[in-house]
Amino acid sequence: MAAARGRYVADRGLTSRMVVTMFLIGLLYVVLVGALIAAMSNVWPLIVIAVGGLFIAQFWFSDRIAAFSMGAREVTPEQAPELHGAVDRLCALADVPKPKVAMANSDVPNAFATGRSQRNAMVCATTGLMRRLEPEEVEGVLSHELSHVAHRDVAVMTIASFLGVLAGILTRVALWGGLSGAGRNDQSGVGIILLVIPLVSVFVYIVSFLLTRLLSRYRELSADRAGALLTGRPSALASALTKVTGQMARIPTRDLRKAEPFNAFFFAPAFSGETVATLLSSHPPLERRLEQLSRISAELGKQ
């Protein structure tokens, strides 16, 4: 599932982390569903159907929803010749199928990849990114994004993030039910149910959030490494990272806030300065990414 495709280098560290993350997420999934069934045993078939339906919907439609929410619009080679040309060259170099190519009309300089598999994968760049970066820097960014597709960690992150979304929904529903039921007499253990479900949901949400954040940070480093080794120009990727991160401070705060919910997909997180959110970022610090690229550049120079 997690093996690299084409000429992108394999990353056993990423593979093992994805396997462990999926195993632990599965255990949390069992805990959450078990708590729901124990609390509402009289309607357990409905719980199984509802949770299963949400999982299928999240897995099947999450990439389309994310792409739509970020304004991604599939473009033809005639509409975006530079973007298509870069993707064509990288796919030929990596020996991987060409994904759908899209652009988002946004001044936030960024790029992202979505898709459950290589067959329905999409790579998108914003107009802000294409306007600000040089061609070799754009190729560095796109090589990074294509490595996410090749390693299939986009699909794993989609599945892994589902549990946190579900736990968050259950917490809000249970708390809302508790507030709306305040003042009513406790009947048939309703009070206990309204207490247990939020507690279990909060626990599941916190653990799943931490697991996905740890995986996400490593997969970004892995994509930097794979992308730089494929093109043989880690300096171009480092330059793109520096430019994109530096330009974030010049983007209006309202635009950054719109983009922040999708940071896990982005090439670089959309943050305006140092905030508490950066401590829980889905990406490793810029300094660490640049340090790794510098080491790769030194290694390639010795060959």
Tab-separated table of N, CA and C in Angstrom, residues 3-145:
chain	number	residue	atom	x	y	z
A	3	ALA	N	4.197	1.475	-0.672
A	3	ALA	CA	5.436	1.434	-1.439
A	3	ALA	C	5.477	2.574	-2.434
A	4	ALA	N	6.682	3.074	-2.691
A	4	ALA	CA	6.836	4.144	-3.655
A	4	ALA	C	6.605	3.608	-5.056
A	5	ARG	N	6.166	4.479	-5.961
A	5	ARG	CA	5.939	4.105	-7.345
A	5	ARG	C	6.938	4.819	-8.243
A	6	GLY	N	7.206	4.232	-9.392
A	6	GLY	CA	8.105	4.847	-10.348
A	6	GLY	C	9.509	5.009	-9.781
A	7	ARG	N	10.125	6.146	-10.087
A	7	ARG	CA	11.505	6.391	-9.664
A	7	ARG	C	11.602	7.202	-8.380
A	8	TYR	N	10.483	7.451	-7.736
A	8	TYR	CA	10.548	8.099	-6.422
A	8	TYR	C	11.145	7.119	-5.419
A	9	VAL	N	12.087	7.599	-4.618
A	9	VAL	CA	12.760	6.714	-3.664
A	9	VAL	C	11.763	6.220	-2.615
A	10	ALA	N	11.904	4.958	-2.242
A	10	ALA	CA	11.060	4.400	-1.187
A	10	ALA	C	11.498	4.953	0.164
A	11	ASP	N	10.562	5.016	1.088
A	11	ASP	CA	10.844	5.519	2.425
A	11	ASP	C	10.253	4.546	3.432
A	12	ARG	N	11.108	3.676	3.968
A	12	ARG	CA	10.622	2.672	4.922
A	12	ARG	C	10.106	3.318	6.198
A	13	GLY	N	10.720	4.450	6.570
A	13	GLY	CA	10.248	5.156	7.758
A	13	GLY	C	8.820	5.628	7.577
A	14	LEU	N	8.499	6.152	6.397
A	14	LEU	CA	7.140	6.599	6.114
A	14	LEU	C	6.183	5.415	6.082
A	15	THR	N	6.612	4.327	5.441
A	15	THR	CA	5.767	3.137	5.365
A	15	THR	C	5.424	2.605	6.749
A	16	SER	N	6.433	2.464	7.611
A	16	SER	CA	6.189	1.934	8.960
A	16	SER	C	5.301	2.875	9.763
A	17	ARG	N	5.492	4.177	9.607
A	17	ARG	CA	4.661	5.133	10.342
A	17	ARG	C	3.211	5.086	9.878
A	18	MET	N	3.011	4.894	8.577
A	18	MET	CA	1.639	4.800	8.072
A	18	MET	C	0.952	3.538	8.584
A	19	VAL	N	1.689	2.442	8.615
A	19	VAL	CA	1.115	1.178	9.112
A	19	VAL	C	0.749	1.302	10.584
A	20	VAL	N	1.670	1.840	11.387
A	20	VAL	CA	1.411	2.002	12.829
A	20	VAL	C	0.251	2.964	13.059
A	21	THR	N	0.230	4.062	12.321
A	21	THR	CA	-0.852	5.038	12.472
A	21	THR	C	-2.196	4.416	12.147
A	22	MET	N	-2.263	3.667	11.049
A	22	MET	CA	-3.527	3.036	10.674
A	22	MET	C	-3.962	1.996	11.703
A	23	PHE	N	-2.991	1.264	12.283
A	23	PHE	CA	-3.323	0.270	13.307
A	23	PHE	C	-3.898	0.952	14.544
A	24	LEU	N	-3.238	2.016	15.005
A	24	LEU	CA	-3.704	2.722	16.202
A	24	LEU	C	-5.027	3.441	15.942
A	25	ILE	N	-5.185	3.999	14.752
A	25	ILE	CA	-6.451	4.639	14.403
A	25	ILE	C	-7.570	3.596	14.407
A	26	GLY	N	-7.263	2.386	13.926
A	26	GLY	CA	-8.252	1.309	13.944
A	26	GLY	C	-8.677	0.955	15.359
A	27	LEU	N	-7.703	0.895	16.289
A	27	LEU	CA	-8.039	0.628	17.687
A	27	LEU	C	-8.927	1.724	18.267
A	28	LEU	N	-8.587	2.971	17.974
A	28	LEU	CA	-9.412	4.078	18.457
A	28	LEU	C	-10.819	4.014	17.868
A	29	TYR	N	-10.888	3.616	16.611
A	29	TYR	CA	-12.187	3.473	15.946
A	29	TYR	C	-13.042	2.444	16.677
A	30	VAL	N	-12.424	1.323	17.042
A	30	VAL	CA	-13.140	0.278	17.779
A	30	VAL	C	-13.592	0.796	19.145
A	31	VAL	N	-12.721	1.543	19.826
A	31	VAL	CA	-13.071	2.107	21.138
A	31	VAL	C	-14.265	3.041	21.027
A	32	LEU	N	-14.231	3.926	20.027
A	32	LEU	CA	-15.314	4.888	19.868
A	32	LEU	C	-16.639	4.207	19.537
A	33	VAL	N	-16.609	3.307	18.565
A	33	VAL	CA	-17.838	2.609	18.180
A	33	VAL	C	-18.339	1.738	19.333
A	34	GLY	N	-17.400	1.087	20.055
A	34	GLY	CA	-17.785	0.271	21.204
A	34	GLY	C	-18.449	1.084	22.285
A	35	ALA	N	-17.933	2.293	22.531
A	35	ALA	CA	-18.541	3.166	23.540
A	35	ALA	C	-19.944	3.586	23.124
A	36	LEU	N	-20.122	3.876	21.847
A	36	LEU	CA	-21.440	4.263	21.353
A	36	LEU	C	-22.440	3.122	21.472
A	37	ILE	N	-21.996	1.909	21.117
A	37	ILE	CA	-22.892	0.746	21.183
A	37	ILE	C	-23.238	0.422	22.640
A	38	ALA	N	-22.227	0.521	23.530
A	38	ALA	CA	-22.478	0.249	24.950
A	38	ALA	C	-23.448	1.268	25.541
A	39	ALA	N	-23.336	2.528	25.111
A	39	ALA	CA	-24.199	3.578	25.643
A	39	ALA	C	-25.608	3.512	25.063
A	40	MET	N	-25.710	3.046	23.810
A	40	MET	CA	-27.025	2.996	23.146
A	40	MET	C	-27.210	1.638	22.489
A	41	SER	N	-27.157	0.588	23.299
A	41	SER	CA	-27.214	-0.783	22.785
A	41	SER	C	-28.520	-1.099	22.067
A	42	ASN	N	-29.581	-0.378	22.396
A	42	ASN	CA	-30.872	-0.684	21.772
A	42	ASN	C	-30.945	-0.241	20.312
A	43	VAL	N	-30.014	0.614	19.897
A	43	VAL	CA	-30.024	1.067	18.499
A	43	VAL	C	-28.671	0.806	17.833
A	44	TRP	N	-27.977	-0.249	18.270
A	44	TRP	CA	-26.634	-0.491	17.740
A	44	TRP	C	-26.585	-0.686	16.228
A	45	PRO	N	-27.596	-1.298	15.575
A	45	PRO	CA	-27.502	-1.412	14.105
A	45	PRO	C	-27.454	-0.039	13.427
A	46	LEU	N	-28.232	0.917	13.964
A	46	LEU	CA	-28.219	2.263	13.382
A	46	LEU	C	-26.858	2.924	13.552
A	47	ILE	N	-26.211	2.663	14.703
A	47	ILE	CA	-24.891	3.237	14.959
A	47	ILE	C	-23.883	2.705	13.947
A	48	VAL	N	-23.900	1.391	13.734
A	48	VAL	CA	-22.966	0.773	12.786
A	48	VAL	C	-23.190	1.317	11.378
A	49	ILE	N	-24.448	1.428	10.970
A	49	ILE	CA	-24.764	1.933	9.627
A	49	ILE	C	-24.328	3.391	9.480
A	50	ALA	N	-24.635	4.198	10.520
A	50	ALA	CA	-24.309	5.623	10.450
A	50	ALA	C	-22.801	5.842	10.398
A	51	VAL	N	-22.061	5.162	11.279
A	51	VAL	CA	-20.610	5.329	11.312
A	51	VAL	C	-19.972	4.803	10.022
A	52	GLY	N	-20.456	3.645	9.562
A	52	GLY	CA	-19.942	3.092	8.311
A	52	GLY	C	-20.219	3.999	7.125
A	53	GLY	N	-21.429	4.574	7.098
A	53	GLY	CA	-21.783	5.487	6.019
A	53	GLY	C	-20.927	6.740	6.018
A	54	LEU	N	-20.670	7.278	7.218
A	54	LEU	CA	-19.813	8.462	7.324
A	54	LEU	C	-18.390	8.157	6.865
A	55	PHE	N	-17.898	6.971	7.218
A	55	PHE	CA	-16.543	6.590	6.817
A	55	PHE	C	-16.438	6.498	5.305
A	56	ILE	N	-17.411	5.843	4.685
A	56	ILE	CA	-17.390	5.699	3.221
A	56	ILE	C	-17.472	7.061	2.548
A	57	ALA	N	-18.361	7.924	3.064
A	57	ALA	CA	-18.504	9.261	2.488
A	57	ALA	C	-17.216	10.063	2.639
A	58	GLN	N	-16.585	9.966	3.824
A	58	GLN	CA	-15.343	10.705	4.060
A	58	GLN	C	-14.244	10.233	3.107
A	59	PHE	N	-14.106	8.901	2.969
A	59	PHE	CA	-13.050	8.356	2.120
A	59	PHE	C	-13.318	8.627	0.640
A	60	TRP	N	-14.571	8.506	0.237
A	60	TRP	CA	-14.909	8.580	-1.179
A	60	TRP	C	-14.970	10.016	-1.695
A	61	PHE	N	-15.424	10.934	-0.843
A	61	PHE	CA	-15.665	12.295	-1.315
A	61	PHE	C	-14.740	13.348	-0.719
A	62	SER	N	-13.911	12.983	0.248
A	62	SER	CA	-13.103	13.992	0.940
A	62	SER	C	-12.167	14.737	-0.012
A	63	ASP	N	-11.561	14.009	-0.972
A	63	ASP	CA	-10.641	14.683	-1.886
A	63	ASP	C	-11.370	15.684	-2.775
A	64	ARG	N	-12.586	15.319	-3.216
A	64	ARG	CA	-13.359	16.226	-4.063
A	64	ARG	C	-13.829	17.444	-3.261
A	65	ILE	N	-14.249	17.176	-2.019
A	65	ILE	CA	-14.701	18.276	-1.171
A	65	ILE	C	-13.556	19.234	-0.886
A	66	ALA	N	-12.380	18.664	-0.574
A	66	ALA	CA	-11.212	19.499	-0.284
A	66	ALA	C	-10.824	20.325	-1.507
A	67	ALA	N	-10.794	19.684	-2.673
A	67	ALA	CA	-10.428	20.395	-3.901
A	67	ALA	C	-11.429	21.516	-4.196
A	68	PHE	N	-12.706	21.223	-4.032
A	68	PHE	CA	-13.744	22.229	-4.273
A	68	PHE	C	-13.629	23.377	-3.274
A	69	SER	N	-13.390	23.034	-2.004
A	69	SER	CA	-13.296	24.056	-0.961
A	69	SER	C	-12.109	24.978	-1.184
A	70	MET	N	-11.041	24.438	-1.770
A	70	MET	CA	-9.845	25.249	-2.012
A	70	MET	C	-9.869	25.919	-3.386
A	71	GLY	N	-10.998	25.781	-4.077
A	71	GLY	CA	-11.149	26.473	-5.352
A	71	GLY	C	-10.396	25.856	-6.508
A	72	ALA	N	-10.032	24.572	-6.409
A	72	ALA	CA	-9.287	23.914	-7.480
A	72	ALA	C	-10.181	23.708	-8.703
A	73	ARG	N	-9.660	24.071	-9.850
A	73	ARG	CA	-10.397	23.913	-11.104
A	73	ARG	C	-9.480	23.227	-12.116
A	74	GLU	N	-9.920	22.079	-12.611
A	74	GLU	CA	-9.088	21.339	-13.566
A	74	GLU	C	-8.872	22.179	-14.816
A	75	VAL	N	-7.628	22.197	-15.285
A	75	VAL	CA	-7.280	23.021	-16.444
A	75	VAL	C	-6.667	22.144	-17.532
A	76	THR	N	-6.793	22.600	-18.760
A	76	THR	CA	-6.235	21.898	-19.920
A	76	THR	C	-4.830	22.418	-20.205
A	77	PRO	N	-4.058	21.720	-21.022
A	77	PRO	CA	-2.728	22.207	-21.406
A	77	PRO	C	-2.784	23.577	-22.082
A	78	GLU	N	-3.873	23.858	-22.788
A	78	GLU	CA	-4.007	25.156	-23.446
A	78	GLU	C	-4.241	26.273	-22.431
A	79	GLN	N	-4.957	25.955	-21.361
A	79	GLN	CA	-5.257	26.961	-20.337
A	79	GLN	C	-4.070	27.226	-19.409
A	80	ALA	N	-3.276	26.201	-19.149
A	80	ALA	CA	-2.134	26.345	-18.234
A	80	ALA	C	-0.940	25.580	-18.794
A	81	PRO	N	-0.331	26.076	-19.877
A	81	PRO	CA	0.766	25.341	-20.526
A	81	PRO	C	1.995	25.155	-19.636
A	82	GLU	N	2.344	26.162	-18.836
A	82	GLU	CA	3.528	26.051	-17.979
A	82	GLU	C	3.323	24.997	-16.902
A	83	LEU	N	2.140	24.988	-16.287
A	83	LEU	CA	1.854	24.018	-15.236
A	83	LEU	C	1.814	22.606	-15.803
A	84	HIS	N	1.122	22.414	-16.915
A	84	HIS	CA	1.060	21.091	-17.538
A	84	HIS	C	2.437	20.632	-18.001
A	85	GLY	N	3.217	21.557	-18.542
A	85	GLY	CA	4.550	21.193	-19.006
A	85	GLY	C	5.420	20.684	-17.869
A	86	ALA	N	5.344	21.354	-16.709
A	86	ALA	CA	6.129	20.926	-15.553
A	86	ALA	C	5.681	19.552	-15.066
A	87	VAL	N	4.373	19.329	-15.005
A	87	VAL	CA	3.849	18.032	-14.556
A	87	VAL	C	4.233	16.937	-15.543
A	88	ASP	N	4.156	17.229	-16.837
A	88	ASP	CA	4.540	16.249	-17.854
A	88	ASP	C	6.005	15.826	-17.696
A	89	ARG	N	6.885	16.807	-17.517
A	89	ARG	CA	8.312	16.499	-17.383
A	89	ARG	C	8.587	15.658	-16.139
A	90	LEU	N	7.938	15.999	-15.029
A	90	LEU	CA	8.166	15.268	-13.781
A	90	LEU	C	7.610	13.851	-13.845
A	91	CYS	N	6.443	13.699	-14.463
A	91	CYS	CA	5.853	12.358	-14.579
A	91	CYS	C	6.707	11.463	-15.471
A	92	ALA	N	7.263	12.036	-16.529
A	92	ALA	CA	8.158	11.270	-17.403
A	92	ALA	C	9.438	10.907	-16.660
A	93	LEU	N	9.956	11.855	-15.886
A	93	LEU	CA	11.177	11.610	-15.126
A	93	LEU	C	10.968	10.559	-14.042
A	94	ALA	N	9.797	10.612	-13.390
A	94	ALA	CA	9.509	9.681	-12.290
A	94	ALA	C	8.901	8.374	-12.772
A	95	ASP	N	8.462	8.332	-14.038
A	95	ASP	CA	7.803	7.153	-14.597
A	95	ASP	C	6.539	6.819	-13.809
A	96	VAL	N	5.688	7.846	-13.615
A	96	VAL	CA	4.410	7.671	-12.914
A	96	VAL	C	3.296	8.211	-13.806
A	97	PRO	N	2.072	7.716	-13.629
A	97	PRO	CA	0.949	8.226	-14.430
A	97	PRO	C	0.715	9.708	-14.149
A	98	LYS	N	0.288	10.422	-15.163
A	98	LYS	CA	0.004	11.842	-14.978
A	98	LYS	C	-1.331	12.026	-14.260
A	99	PRO	N	-1.350	12.792	-13.169
A	99	PRO	CA	-2.620	13.040	-12.473
A	99	PRO	C	-3.398	14.154	-13.157
A	100	LYS	N	-4.575	14.431	-12.673
A	100	LYS	CA	-5.311	15.599	-13.134
A	100	LYS	C	-4.540	16.847	-12.697
A	101	VAL	N	-4.605	17.855	-13.507
A	101	VAL	CA	-3.886	19.103	-13.212
A	101	VAL	C	-4.912	20.209	-13.001
A	102	ALA	N	-4.761	20.938	-11.915
A	102	ALA	CA	-5.737	21.977	-11.578
A	102	ALA	C	-5.029	23.235	-11.112
A	103	MET	N	-5.779	24.336	-11.150
A	103	MET	CA	-5.295	25.598	-10.619
A	103	MET	C	-6.366	26.180	-9.705
A	104	ALA	N	-5.912	26.914	-8.683
A	104	ALA	CA	-6.821	27.606	-7.777
A	104	ALA	C	-6.537	29.096	-7.876
A	105	ASN	N	-7.575	29.862	-8.095
A	105	ASN	CA	-7.417	31.304	-8.224
A	105	ASN	C	-7.287	31.923	-6.833
A	106	SER	N	-6.082	31.865	-6.297
A	106	SER	CA	-5.802	32.375	-4.958
A	106	SER	C	-4.439	33.031	-4.936
A	107	ASP	N	-4.330	34.124	-4.195
A	107	ASP	CA	-3.047	34.809	-4.085
A	107	ASP	C	-2.134	34.135	-3.068
A	108	VAL	N	-2.682	33.218	-2.276
A	108	VAL	CA	-1.863	32.471	-1.321
A	108	VAL	C	-0.959	31.537	-2.116
A	109	PRO	N	0.364	31.711	-2.070
A	109	PRO	CA	1.272	30.876	-2.879
A	109	PRO	C	1.385	29.469	-2.303
A	110	ASN	N	0.751	28.513	-2.946
A	110	ASN	CA	0.768	27.160	-2.410
A	110	ASN	C	0.420	26.138	-3.476
A	111	ALA	N	0.508	24.882	-3.100
A	111	ALA	CA	0.150	23.770	-3.979
A	111	ALA	C	-0.279	22.608	-3.098
A	112	PHE	N	-1.034	21.677	-3.672
A	112	PHE	CA	-1.470	20.522	-2.902
A	112	PHE	C	-1.819	19.374	-3.848
A	113	ALA	N	-1.895	18.188	-3.266
A	113	ALA	CA	-2.307	16.991	-4.017
A	113	ALA	C	-3.434	16.310	-3.256
A	114	THR	N	-4.395	15.779	-3.968
A	114	THR	CA	-5.483	15.019	-3.362
A	114	THR	C	-5.701	13.746	-4.182
A	115	GLY	N	-6.506	12.843	-3.628
A	115	GLY	CA	-6.832	11.628	-4.370
A	115	GLY	C	-6.643	10.376	-3.555
A	116	ARG	N	-7.557	9.415	-3.751
A	116	ARG	CA	-7.475	8.148	-3.033
A	116	ARG	C	-6.436	7.223	-3.651
A	117	SER	N	-6.110	7.453	-4.912
A	117	SER	CA	-5.156	6.600	-5.605
A	117	SER	C	-4.561	7.391	-6.761
A	118	GLN	N	-3.604	6.779	-7.459
A	118	GLN	CA	-2.999	7.465	-8.602
A	118	GLN	C	-3.994	7.677	-9.734
A	119	ARG	N	-5.007	6.837	-9.811
A	119	ARG	CA	-5.974	6.960	-10.902
A	119	ARG	C	-6.821	8.214	-10.785
A	120	ASN	N	-7.165	8.612	-9.552
A	120	ASN	CA	-7.996	9.807	-9.397
A	120	ASN	C	-7.259	10.941	-8.704
A	121	ALA	N	-5.937	10.901	-8.742
A	121	ALA	CA	-5.142	11.947	-8.085
A	121	ALA	C	-5.243	13.266	-8.843
A	122	MET	N	-5.090	14.335	-8.084
A	122	MET	CA	-5.084	15.676	-8.661
A	122	MET	C	-3.963	16.486	-8.017
A	123	VAL	N	-3.226	17.211	-8.835
A	123	VAL	CA	-2.196	18.126	-8.345
A	123	VAL	C	-2.628	19.530	-8.719
A	124	CYS	N	-2.618	20.414	-7.735
A	124	CYS	CA	-3.109	21.772	-7.955
A	124	CYS	C	-2.086	22.800	-7.477
A	125	ALA	N	-1.922	23.853	-8.238
A	125	ALA	CA	-1.084	24.996	-7.855
A	125	ALA	C	-1.950	26.245	-7.874
A	126	THR	N	-1.665	27.166	-6.983
A	126	THR	CA	-2.423	28.416	-6.971
A	126	THR	C	-1.805	29.403	-7.964
A	127	THR	N	-2.622	30.368	-8.363
A	127	THR	CA	-2.111	31.403	-9.263
A	127	THR	C	-1.019	32.209	-8.562
A	128	GLY	N	-1.137	32.350	-7.243
A	128	GLY	CA	-0.110	33.063	-6.494
A	128	GLY	C	1.237	32.368	-6.536
A	129	LEU	N	1.222	31.043	-6.505
A	129	LEU	CA	2.470	30.281	-6.578
A	129	LEU	C	3.105	30.425	-7.954
A	130	MET	N	2.307	30.252	-9.004
A	130	MET	CA	2.834	30.313	-10.366
A	130	MET	C	3.395	31.697	-10.688
A	131	ARG	N	2.803	32.725	-10.107
A	131	ARG	CA	3.253	34.083	-10.393
A	131	ARG	C	4.568	34.417	-9.673
A	132	ARG	N	4.790	33.829	-8.516
A	132	ARG	CA	5.926	34.221	-7.681
A	132	ARG	C	7.187	33.382	-7.893
A	133	LEU	N	7.033	32.139	-8.339
A	133	LEU	CA	8.189	31.242	-8.412
A	133	LEU	C	8.751	31.119	-9.822
A	134	GLU	N	10.057	30.818	-9.859
A	134	GLU	CA	10.727	30.530	-11.126
A	134	GLU	C	10.354	29.108	-11.579
A	135	PRO	N	10.504	28.798	-12.877
A	135	PRO	CA	10.110	27.472	-13.381
A	135	PRO	C	10.743	26.307	-12.626
A	136	GLU	N	12.052	26.387	-12.304
A	136	GLU	CA	12.683	25.276	-11.589
A	136	GLU	C	12.170	25.160	-10.162
A	137	GLU	N	11.746	26.271	-9.564
A	137	GLU	CA	11.159	26.232	-8.224
A	137	GLU	C	9.774	25.606	-8.266
A	138	VAL	N	9.003	25.937	-9.307
A	138	VAL	CA	7.682	25.321	-9.476
A	138	VAL	C	7.821	23.805	-9.623
A	139	GLU	N	8.807	23.364	-10.401
A	139	GLU	CA	9.024	21.927	-10.570
A	139	GLU	C	9.400	21.268	-9.249
A	140	GLY	N	10.172	21.965	-8.422
A	140	GLY	CA	10.518	21.422	-7.117
A	140	GLY	C	9.292	21.215	-6.256
A	141	VAL	N	8.390	22.185	-6.264
A	141	VAL	CA	7.150	22.084	-5.484
A	141	VAL	C	6.270	20.952	-6.016
A	142	LEU	N	6.120	20.883	-7.329
A	142	LEU	CA	5.267	19.850	-7.920
A	142	LEU	C	5.853	18.460	-7.718
A	143	SER	N	7.178	18.353	-7.740
A	143	SER	CA	7.817	17.064	-7.477
A	143	SER	C	7.512	16.612	-6.048
A	144	HIS	N	7.524	17.551	-5.128
A	144	HIS	CA	7.145	17.279	-3.736
A	144	HIS	C	5.712	16.735	-3.678
A	145	GLU	N	4.798	17.410	-4.361
A	145	GLU	CA	3.385	16.999	-4.316
A	145	GLU	C	3.166	15.652	-4.995
